[in-house]
């Protein structure tokens, strides 16, 4: 009898140990265009239950960076979840000119599938087909013999599709019709619960009222005045000032208006909660994975910049959204049963005119003006336009035209490099040969090499000077190798995560392999398998 009792206790211990190997649910949150600075600048205005709770109860990697060029949304999401960079996973930008195809391509386009749901004109068929490596979500599906569910969602197609990976049950993204849509890559028709959610028109209450400040105006003393020259205008509003008449904007446009308001994040959270409920995520002992990408921060940031009251209000409201979502997870999945991480797909630059007005001699340069300058130089020097495309800091030459004219490509590159180095914004220009020969000693060249594919990218790649921005005069953008674009928040929270922080430099490609080690599954196949030991040692 004593031996039976010992055997029974050993069996129970083994079962409990097995259960502890993985959480019931992993939640990946990406906040589009989030600078870590916002957590500090707006800290005193946050509630105790949102960002502050993550910071106090989670593990905060204070010095996390992207390690490649270009720092855009699609490669950002792909790199977080694959644990590698564009040179391996193949997502070279949001869209890019493909040297191999000789035309523009979009990161998630797929002509072999069809859109499903109430789509709008311009909603193209999408899938993860262009993603060349597996994701941590793919490896979870494989490790559970496809029993663990994976669902990805975002207002942006790329923010939903790339994190969810190749084997996801579903990826959902928002259409300007006001509905969440998907493609036949995932299934022939939308799940009934998605159709029900869409029919309920959750976007309407948000677009039937004004966007007012969440808190008294005095709260927003960390931002510039409400009406300042560095802000663009949302949907042709008369001025970039509160309150915003969202009903009027909606009536003059479409339900896509919600994307450029903080309420796009609220809508996505509602949809995430419905998915958890209807798909029974985190309800059994087989780990599920939910990826949620909040995009409204990016829409607001691009249009209005990093110092706008609108961006501060968006983050104060996102704080409330995060608090509500954490509370929901506590109640439905259970405290200690889910592991969550929060990061961003890139940062964002200061508005160049704002910096210039404050005595920092930088400026904005619009990409179309750079392209015009390249064309003029080429025509003046070689009698013809030898440039096929300029985009994403890449210059593509027309090799056939160069060959036909009897020109030496190497000399053409040298001439263009010399011209570009006369341009105010240009710091360095690297050729394909220099990029391929990268040995890691030049930081910026190494970043280019990690984001470079010779079959897709250009003949020359430009690094601009710090503070210069290839964008219009208002709002902001991103894409460079400088800290304001590469530095992002990274916080792990929940299951087997102890509170703490580190200021050691980390890179974004360490997230996916760390999760793999944390929950005992295989590494994504393109990963270099560098991990964040701080949270692995805290099991």
JSON list of N, CA and C in Angstrom, two decimals, residues 281-337:
[
{"chain": "A", "resi": 281, "resn": "UNK", "atom": "N", "xyz": [-9.86, 29.82, -26.38]},
{"chain": "A", "resi": 281, "resn": "UNK", "atom": "CA", "xyz": [-8.41, 29.90, -26.24]},
{"chain": "A", "resi": 281, "resn": "UNK", "atom": "C", "xyz": [-8.01, 29.84, -24.77]},
{"chain": "A", "resi": 282, "resn": "UNK", "atom": "N", "xyz": [-7.03, 29.03, -24.46]},
{"chain": "A", "resi": 282, "resn": "UNK", "atom": "CA", "xyz": [-6.55, 28.91, -23.09]},
{"chain": "A", "resi": 282, "resn": "UNK", "atom": "C", "xyz": [-7.48, 28.14, -22.18]},
{"chain": "A", "resi": 283, "resn": "UNK", "atom": "N", "xyz": [-8.35, 27.33, -22.75]},
{"chain": "A", "resi": 283, "resn": "UNK", "atom": "CA", "xyz": [-9.34, 26.62, -21.94]},
{"chain": "A", "resi": 283, "resn": "UNK", "atom": "C", "xyz": [-8.97, 25.19, -21.63]},
{"chain": "A", "resi": 284, "resn": "UNK", "atom": "N", "xyz": [-7.89, 24.66, -22.23]},
{"chain": "A", "resi": 284, "resn": "UNK", "atom": "CA", "xyz": [-7.46, 23.31, -21.92]},
{"chain": "A", "resi": 284, "resn": "UNK", "atom": "C", "xyz": [-5.96, 23.31, -21.67]},
{"chain": "A", "resi": 285, "resn": "UNK", "atom": "N", "xyz": [-5.38, 22.13, -21.57]},
{"chain": "A", "resi": 285, "resn": "UNK", "atom": "CA", "xyz": [-3.96, 22.03, -21.23]},
{"chain": "A", "resi": 285, "resn": "UNK", "atom": "C", "xyz": [-3.05, 22.12, -22.45]},
{"chain": "A", "resi": 286, "resn": "UNK", "atom": "N", "xyz": [-3.64, 22.27, -23.64]},
{"chain": "A", "resi": 286, "resn": "UNK", "atom": "CA", "xyz": [-2.84, 22.42, -24.86]},
{"chain": "A", "resi": 286, "resn": "UNK", "atom": "C", "xyz": [-2.68, 23.91, -25.14]},
{"chain": "A", "resi": 287, "resn": "UNK", "atom": "N", "xyz": [-1.45, 24.37, -25.21]},
{"chain": "A", "resi": 287, "resn": "UNK", "atom": "CA", "xyz": [-1.19, 25.80, -25.32]},
{"chain": "A", "resi": 287, "resn": "UNK", "atom": "C", "xyz": [-1.70, 26.38, -26.64]},
{"chain": "A", "resi": 288, "resn": "UNK", "atom": "N", "xyz": [-2.38, 27.50, -26.54]},
{"chain": "A", "resi": 288, "resn": "UNK", "atom": "CA", "xyz": [-2.82, 28.28, -27.69]},
{"chain": "A", "resi": 288, "resn": "UNK", "atom": "C", "xyz": [-1.98, 29.56, -27.77]},
{"chain": "A", "resi": 289, "resn": "UNK", "atom": "N", "xyz": [-2.06, 30.24, -28.92]},
{"chain": "A", "resi": 289, "resn": "UNK", "atom": "CA", "xyz": [-1.27, 31.46, -29.12]},
{"chain": "A", "resi": 289, "resn": "UNK", "atom": "C", "xyz": [-2.16, 32.49, -29.84]},
{"chain": "A", "resi": 290, "resn": "UNK", "atom": "N", "xyz": [-2.30, 33.66, -29.23]},
{"chain": "A", "resi": 290, "resn": "UNK", "atom": "CA", "xyz": [-3.05, 34.76, -29.81]},
{"chain": "A", "resi": 290, "resn": "UNK", "atom": "C", "xyz": [-2.09, 35.91, -30.08]},
{"chain": "A", "resi": 291, "resn": "UNK", "atom": "N", "xyz": [-2.06, 36.40, -31.32]},
{"chain": "A", "resi": 291, "resn": "UNK", "atom": "CA", "xyz": [-1.24, 37.56, -31.65]},
{"chain": "A", "resi": 291, "resn": "UNK", "atom": "C", "xyz": [-2.15, 38.76, -31.93]},
{"chain": "A", "resi": 292, "resn": "UNK", "atom": "N", "xyz": [-1.87, 39.86, -31.26]},
{"chain": "A", "resi": 292, "resn": "UNK", "atom": "CA", "xyz": [-2.67, 41.07, -31.37]},
{"chain": "A", "resi": 292, "resn": "UNK", "atom": "C", "xyz": [-1.75, 42.24, -31.69]},
{"chain": "A", "resi": 293, "resn": "UNK", "atom": "N", "xyz": [-2.00, 42.90, -32.80]},
{"chain": "A", "resi": 293, "resn": "UNK", "atom": "CA", "xyz": [-1.18, 44.06, -33.19]},
{"chain": "A", "resi": 293, "resn": "UNK", "atom": "C", "xyz": [-2.04, 45.31, -33.20]},
{"chain": "A", "resi": 294, "resn": "UNK", "atom": "N", "xyz": [-1.76, 46.22, -32.28]},
{"chain": "A", "resi": 294, "resn": "UNK", "atom": "CA", "xyz": [-2.50, 47.48, -32.19]},
{"chain": "A", "resi": 294, "resn": "UNK", "atom": "C", "xyz": [-1.88, 48.50, -33.16]},
{"chain": "A", "resi": 295, "resn": "UNK", "atom": "N", "xyz": [-2.63, 48.88, -34.17]},
{"chain": "A", "resi": 295, "resn": "UNK", "atom": "CA", "xyz": [-2.09, 49.70, -35.26]},
{"chain": "A", "resi": 295, "resn": "UNK", "atom": "C", "xyz": [-2.44, 51.18, -35.17]},
{"chain": "A", "resi": 296, "resn": "UNK", "atom": "N", "xyz": [-3.44, 51.55, -34.39]},
{"chain": "A", "resi": 296, "resn": "UNK", "atom": "CA", "xyz": [-3.89, 52.95, -34.39]},
{"chain": "A", "resi": 296, "resn": "UNK", "atom": "C", "xyz": [-2.78, 53.90, -33.97]},
{"chain": "A", "resi": 297, "resn": "UNK", "atom": "N", "xyz": [-1.90, 53.44, -33.09]},
{"chain": "A", "resi": 297, "resn": "UNK", "atom": "CA", "xyz": [-0.77, 54.26, -32.66]},
{"chain": "A", "resi": 297, "resn": "UNK", "atom": "C", "xyz": [0.08, 54.70, -33.84]},
{"chain": "A", "resi": 298, "resn": "UNK", "atom": "N", "xyz": [0.24, 53.82, -34.83]},
{"chain": "A", "resi": 298, "resn": "UNK", "atom": "CA", "xyz": [1.04, 54.13, -36.01]},
{"chain": "A", "resi": 298, "resn": "UNK", "atom": "C", "xyz": [0.34, 55.13, -36.91]},
{"chain": "A", "resi": 299, "resn": "UNK", "atom": "N", "xyz": [-0.96, 54.95, -37.13]},
{"chain": "A", "resi": 299, "resn": "UNK", "atom": "CA", "xyz": [-1.72, 55.88, -37.97]},
{"chain": "A", "resi": 299, "resn": "UNK", "atom": "C", "xyz": [-1.69, 57.29, -37.37]},
{"chain": "A", "resi": 300, "resn": "UNK", "atom": "N", "xyz": [-1.90, 57.38, -36.06]},
{"chain": "A", "resi": 300, "resn": "UNK", "atom": "CA", "xyz": [-1.89, 58.68, -35.39]},
{"chain": "A", "resi": 300, "resn": "UNK", "atom": "C", "xyz": [-0.49, 59.28, -35.41]},
{"chain": "A", "resi": 301, "resn": "UNK", "atom": "N", "xyz": [0.51, 58.45, -35.13]},
{"chain": "A", "resi": 301, "resn": "UNK", "atom": "CA", "xyz": [1.88, 58.94, -35.11]},
{"chain": "A", "resi": 301, "resn": "UNK", "atom": "C", "xyz": [2.34, 59.48, -36.45]},
{"chain": "A", "resi": 302, "resn": "UNK", "atom": "N", "xyz": [2.07, 58.72, -37.52]},
{"chain": "A", "resi": 302, "resn": "UNK", "atom": "CA", "xyz": [2.47, 59.18, -38.85]},
{"chain": "A", "resi": 302, "resn": "UNK", "atom": "C", "xyz": [1.86, 60.54, -39.18]},
{"chain": "A", "resi": 303, "resn": "UNK", "atom": "N", "xyz": [0.59, 60.68, -38.86]},
{"chain": "A", "resi": 303, "resn": "UNK", "atom": "CA", "xyz": [-0.12, 61.89, -39.26]},
{"chain": "A", "resi": 303, "resn": "UNK", "atom": "C", "xyz": [0.22, 63.09, -38.38]},
{"chain": "A", "resi": 304, "resn": "UNK", "atom": "N", "xyz": [0.44, 62.85, -37.09]},
{"chain": "A", "resi": 304, "resn": "UNK", "atom": "CA", "xyz": [0.54, 63.97, -36.15]},
{"chain": "A", "resi": 304, "resn": "UNK", "atom": "C", "xyz": [1.88, 64.08, -35.43]},
{"chain": "A", "resi": 305, "resn": "UNK", "atom": "N", "xyz": [2.69, 63.02, -35.45]},
{"chain": "A", "resi": 305, "resn": "UNK", "atom": "CA", "xyz": [4.02, 63.10, -34.87]},
{"chain": "A", "resi": 305, "resn": "UNK", "atom": "C", "xyz": [4.10, 62.63, -33.44]},
{"chain": "A", "resi": 306, "resn": "UNK", "atom": "N", "xyz": [5.32, 62.59, -32.92]},
{"chain": "A", "resi": 306, "resn": "UNK", "atom": "CA", "xyz": [5.59, 62.01, -31.60]},
{"chain": "A", "resi": 306, "resn": "UNK", "atom": "C", "xyz": [5.34, 62.98, -30.45]},
{"chain": "A", "resi": 307, "resn": "UNK", "atom": "N", "xyz": [5.12, 64.26, -30.76]},
{"chain": "A", "resi": 307, "resn": "UNK", "atom": "CA", "xyz": [4.94, 65.26, -29.69]},
{"chain": "A", "resi": 307, "resn": "UNK", "atom": "C", "xyz": [3.51, 65.79, -29.62]},
{"chain": "A", "resi": 308, "resn": "UNK", "atom": "N", "xyz": [2.60, 65.19, -30.35]},
{"chain": "A", "resi": 308, "resn": "UNK", "atom": "CA", "xyz": [1.23, 65.69, -30.42]},
{"chain": "A", "resi": 308, "resn": "UNK", "atom": "C", "xyz": [0.42, 65.26, -29.20]},
{"chain": "A", "resi": 309, "resn": "UNK", "atom": "N", "xyz": [-0.50, 66.10, -28.80]},
{"chain": "A", "resi": 309, "resn": "UNK", "atom": "CA", "xyz": [-1.44, 65.73, -27.75]},
{"chain": "A", "resi": 309, "resn": "UNK", "atom": "C", "xyz": [-2.23, 64.50, -28.17]},
{"chain": "A", "resi": 310, "resn": "UNK", "atom": "N", "xyz": [-2.50, 64.40, -29.48]},
{"chain": "A", "resi": 310, "resn": "UNK", "atom": "CA", "xyz": [-3.25, 63.24, -29.98]},
{"chain": "A", "resi": 310, "resn": "UNK", "atom": "C", "xyz": [-2.53, 61.93, -29.70]},
{"chain": "A", "resi": 311, "resn": "UNK", "atom": "N", "xyz": [-1.20, 61.92, -29.82]},
{"chain": "A", "resi": 311, "resn": "UNK", "atom": "CA", "xyz": [-0.47, 60.68, -29.56]},
{"chain": "A", "resi": 311, "resn": "UNK", "atom": "C", "xyz": [-0.47, 60.37, -28.07]},
{"chain": "A", "resi": 312, "resn": "UNK", "atom": "N", "xyz": [-0.39, 61.40, -27.23]},
{"chain": "A", "resi": 312, "resn": "UNK", "atom": "CA", "xyz": [-0.45, 61.16, -25.79]},
{"chain": "A", "resi": 312, "resn": "UNK", "atom": "C", "xyz": [-1.83, 60.62, -25.40]},
{"chain": "A", "resi": 313, "resn": "UNK", "atom": "N", "xyz": [-2.88, 61.20, -25.94]},
{"chain": "A", "resi": 313, "resn": "UNK", "atom": "CA", "xyz": [-4.22, 60.72, -25.62]},
{"chain": "A", "resi": 313, "resn": "UNK", "atom": "C", "xyz": [-4.42, 59.29, -26.12]},
{"chain": "A", "resi": 314, "resn": "UNK", "atom": "N", "xyz": [-3.84, 58.98, -27.28]},
{"chain": "A", "resi": 314, "resn": "UNK", "atom": "CA", "xyz": [-3.93, 57.61, -27.81]},
{"chain": "A", "resi": 314, "resn": "UNK", "atom": "C", "xyz": [-3.29, 56.62, -26.85]},
{"chain": "A", "resi": 315, "resn": "UNK", "atom": "N", "xyz": [-2.15, 56.99, -26.26]},
{"chain": "A", "resi": 315, "resn": "UNK", "atom": "CA", "xyz": [-1.48, 56.07, -25.34]},
{"chain": "A", "resi": 315, "resn": "UNK", "atom": "C", "xyz": [-2.18, 56.01, -23.98]},
{"chain": "A", "resi": 316, "resn": "UNK", "atom": "N", "xyz": [-2.76, 57.11, -23.53]},
{"chain": "A", "resi": 316, "resn": "UNK", "atom": "CA", "xyz": [-3.52, 57.06, -22.28]},
{"chain": "A", "resi": 316, "resn": "UNK", "atom": "C", "xyz": [-4.74, 56.15, -22.44]},
{"chain": "A", "resi": 317, "resn": "UNK", "atom": "N", "xyz": [-5.35, 56.20, -23.61]},
{"chain": "A", "resi": 317, "resn": "UNK", "atom": "CA", "xyz": [-6.50, 55.33, -23.87]},
{"chain": "A", "resi": 317, "resn": "UNK", "atom": "C", "xyz": [-6.05, 53.88, -24.09]},
{"chain": "A", "resi": 318, "resn": "UNK", "atom": "N", "xyz": [-4.90, 53.69, -24.74]},
{"chain": "A", "resi": 318, "resn": "UNK", "atom": "CA", "xyz": [-4.39, 52.33, -24.90]},
{"chain": "A", "resi": 318, "resn": "UNK", "atom": "C", "xyz": [-4.05, 51.73, -23.55]},
{"chain": "A", "resi": 319, "resn": "UNK", "atom": "N", "xyz": [-3.58, 52.55, -22.62]},
{"chain": "A", "resi": 319, "resn": "UNK", "atom": "CA", "xyz": [-3.32, 52.07, -21.26]},
{"chain": "A", "resi": 319, "resn": "UNK", "atom": "C", "xyz": [-4.59, 51.48, -20.66]},
{"chain": "A", "resi": 320, "resn": "UNK", "atom": "N", "xyz": [-5.71, 52.14, -20.84]},
{"chain": "A", "resi": 320, "resn": "UNK", "atom": "CA", "xyz": [-6.99, 51.63, -20.33]},
{"chain": "A", "resi": 320, "resn": "UNK", "atom": "C", "xyz": [-7.38, 50.33, -21.05]},
{"chain": "A", "resi": 321, "resn": "UNK", "atom": "N", "xyz": [-7.10, 50.29, -22.35]},
{"chain": "A", "resi": 321, "resn": "UNK", "atom": "CA", "xyz": [-7.41, 49.09, -23.12]},
{"chain": "A", "resi": 321, "resn": "UNK", "atom": "C", "xyz": [-6.58, 47.90, -22.64]},
{"chain": "A", "resi": 322, "resn": "UNK", "atom": "N", "xyz": [-5.29, 48.14, -22.41]},
{"chain": "A", "resi": 322, "resn": "UNK", "atom": "CA", "xyz": [-4.41, 47.08, -21.90]},
{"chain": "A", "resi": 322, "resn": "UNK", "atom": "C", "xyz": [-4.90, 46.61, -20.53]},
{"chain": "A", "resi": 323, "resn": "UNK", "atom": "N", "xyz": [-5.26, 47.55, -19.68]},
{"chain": "A", "resi": 323, "resn": "UNK", "atom": "CA", "xyz": [-5.76, 47.19, -18.34]},
{"chain": "A", "resi": 323, "resn": "UNK", "atom": "C", "xyz": [-7.00, 46.31, -18.43]},
{"chain": "A", "resi": 324, "resn": "UNK", "atom": "N", "xyz": [-7.92, 46.69, -19.29]},
{"chain": "A", "resi": 324, "resn": "UNK", "atom": "CA", "xyz": [-9.14, 45.91, -19.45]},
{"chain": "A", "resi": 324, "resn": "UNK", "atom": "C", "xyz": [-8.85, 44.52, -20.00]},
{"chain": "A", "resi": 325, "resn": "UNK", "atom": "N", "xyz": [-7.91, 44.44, -20.94]},
{"chain": "A", "resi": 325, "resn": "UNK", "atom": "CA", "xyz": [-7.57, 43.16, -21.55]},
{"chain": "A", "resi": 325, "resn": "UNK", "atom": "C", "xyz": [-6.89, 42.24, -20.54]},
{"chain": "A", "resi": 326, "resn": "UNK", "atom": "N", "xyz": [-5.98, 42.78, -19.74]},
{"chain": "A", "resi": 326, "resn": "UNK", "atom": "CA", "xyz": [-5.33, 41.97, -18.70]},
{"chain": "A", "resi": 326, "resn": "UNK", "atom": "C", "xyz": [-6.36, 41.45, -17.70]},
{"chain": "A", "resi": 327, "resn": "UNK", "atom": "N", "xyz": [-7.29, 42.29, -17.32]},
{"chain": "A", "resi": 327, "resn": "UNK", "atom": "CA", "xyz": [-8.34, 41.88, -16.40]},
{"chain": "A", "resi": 327, "resn": "UNK", "atom": "C", "xyz": [-9.19, 40.76, -17.00]},
{"chain": "A", "resi": 328, "resn": "UNK", "atom": "N", "xyz": [-9.46, 40.88, -18.30]},
{"chain": "A", "resi": 328, "resn": "UNK", "atom": "CA", "xyz": [-10.25, 39.85, -18.98]},
{"chain": "A", "resi": 328, "resn": "UNK", "atom": "C", "xyz": [-9.48, 38.53, -19.01]},
{"chain": "A", "resi": 329, "resn": "UNK", "atom": "N", "xyz": [-8.18, 38.58, -19.29]},
{"chain": "A", "resi": 329, "resn": "UNK", "atom": "CA", "xyz": [-7.37, 37.37, -19.31]},
{"chain": "A", "resi": 329, "resn": "UNK", "atom": "C", "xyz": [-7.30, 36.74, -17.92]},
{"chain": "A", "resi": 330, "resn": "UNK", "atom": "N", "xyz": [-7.19, 37.57, -16.89]},
{"chain": "A", "resi": 330, "resn": "UNK", "atom": "CA", "xyz": [-7.18, 37.05, -15.51]},
{"chain": "A", "resi": 330, "resn": "UNK", "atom": "C", "xyz": [-8.44, 36.24, -15.22]},
{"chain": "A", "resi": 331, "resn": "UNK", "atom": "N", "xyz": [-9.56, 36.76, -15.67]},
{"chain": "A", "resi": 331, "resn": "UNK", "atom": "CA", "xyz": [-10.85, 36.14, -15.34]},
{"chain": "A", "resi": 331, "resn": "UNK", "atom": "C", "xyz": [-11.15, 34.92, -16.21]},
{"chain": "A", "resi": 332, "resn": "UNK", "atom": "N", "xyz": [-10.76, 34.96, -17.48]},
{"chain": "A", "resi": 332, "resn": "UNK", "atom": "CA", "xyz": [-11.15, 33.89, -18.40]},
{"chain": "A", "resi": 332, "resn": "UNK", "atom": "C", "xyz": [-10.11, 32.78, -18.52]},
{"chain": "A", "resi": 333, "resn": "UNK", "atom": "N", "xyz": [-8.83, 33.16, -18.57]},
{"chain": "A", "resi": 333, "resn": "UNK", "atom": "CA", "xyz": [-7.76, 32.16, -18.68]},
{"chain": "A", "resi": 333, "resn": "UNK", "atom": "C", "xyz": [-7.19, 31.85, -17.30]},
{"chain": "A", "resi": 334, "resn": "UNK", "atom": "N", "xyz": [-7.15, 32.86, -16.45]},
{"chain": "A", "resi": 334, "resn": "UNK", "atom": "CA", "xyz": [-6.68, 32.69, -15.09]},
{"chain": "A", "resi": 334, "resn": "UNK", "atom": "C", "xyz": [-5.29, 33.25, -14.89]},
{"chain": "A", "resi": 335, "resn": "UNK", "atom": "N", "xyz": [-5.12, 33.99, -13.77]},
{"chain": "A", "resi": 335, "resn": "UNK", "atom": "CA", "xyz": [-3.80, 34.52, -13.45]},
{"chain": "A", "resi": 335, "resn": "UNK", "atom": "C", "xyz": [-2.81, 33.36, -13.34]},
{"chain": "A", "resi": 336, "resn": "UNK", "atom": "N", "xyz": [-1.64, 33.55, -13.93]},
{"chain": "A", "resi": 336, "resn": "UNK", "atom": "CA", "xyz": [-0.64, 32.50, -13.89]},
{"chain": "A", "resi": 336, "resn": "UNK", "atom": "C", "xyz": [-0.79, 31.45, -14.96]},
{"chain": "A", "resi": 337, "resn": "UNK", "atom": "N", "xyz": [-1.85, 31.51, -15.73]},
{"chain": "A", "resi": 337, "resn": "UNK", "atom": "CA", "xyz": [-2.07, 30.52, -16.79]},
{"chain": "A", "resi": 337, "resn": "UNK", "atom": "C", "xyz": [-1.71, 31.04, -18.18]}
]
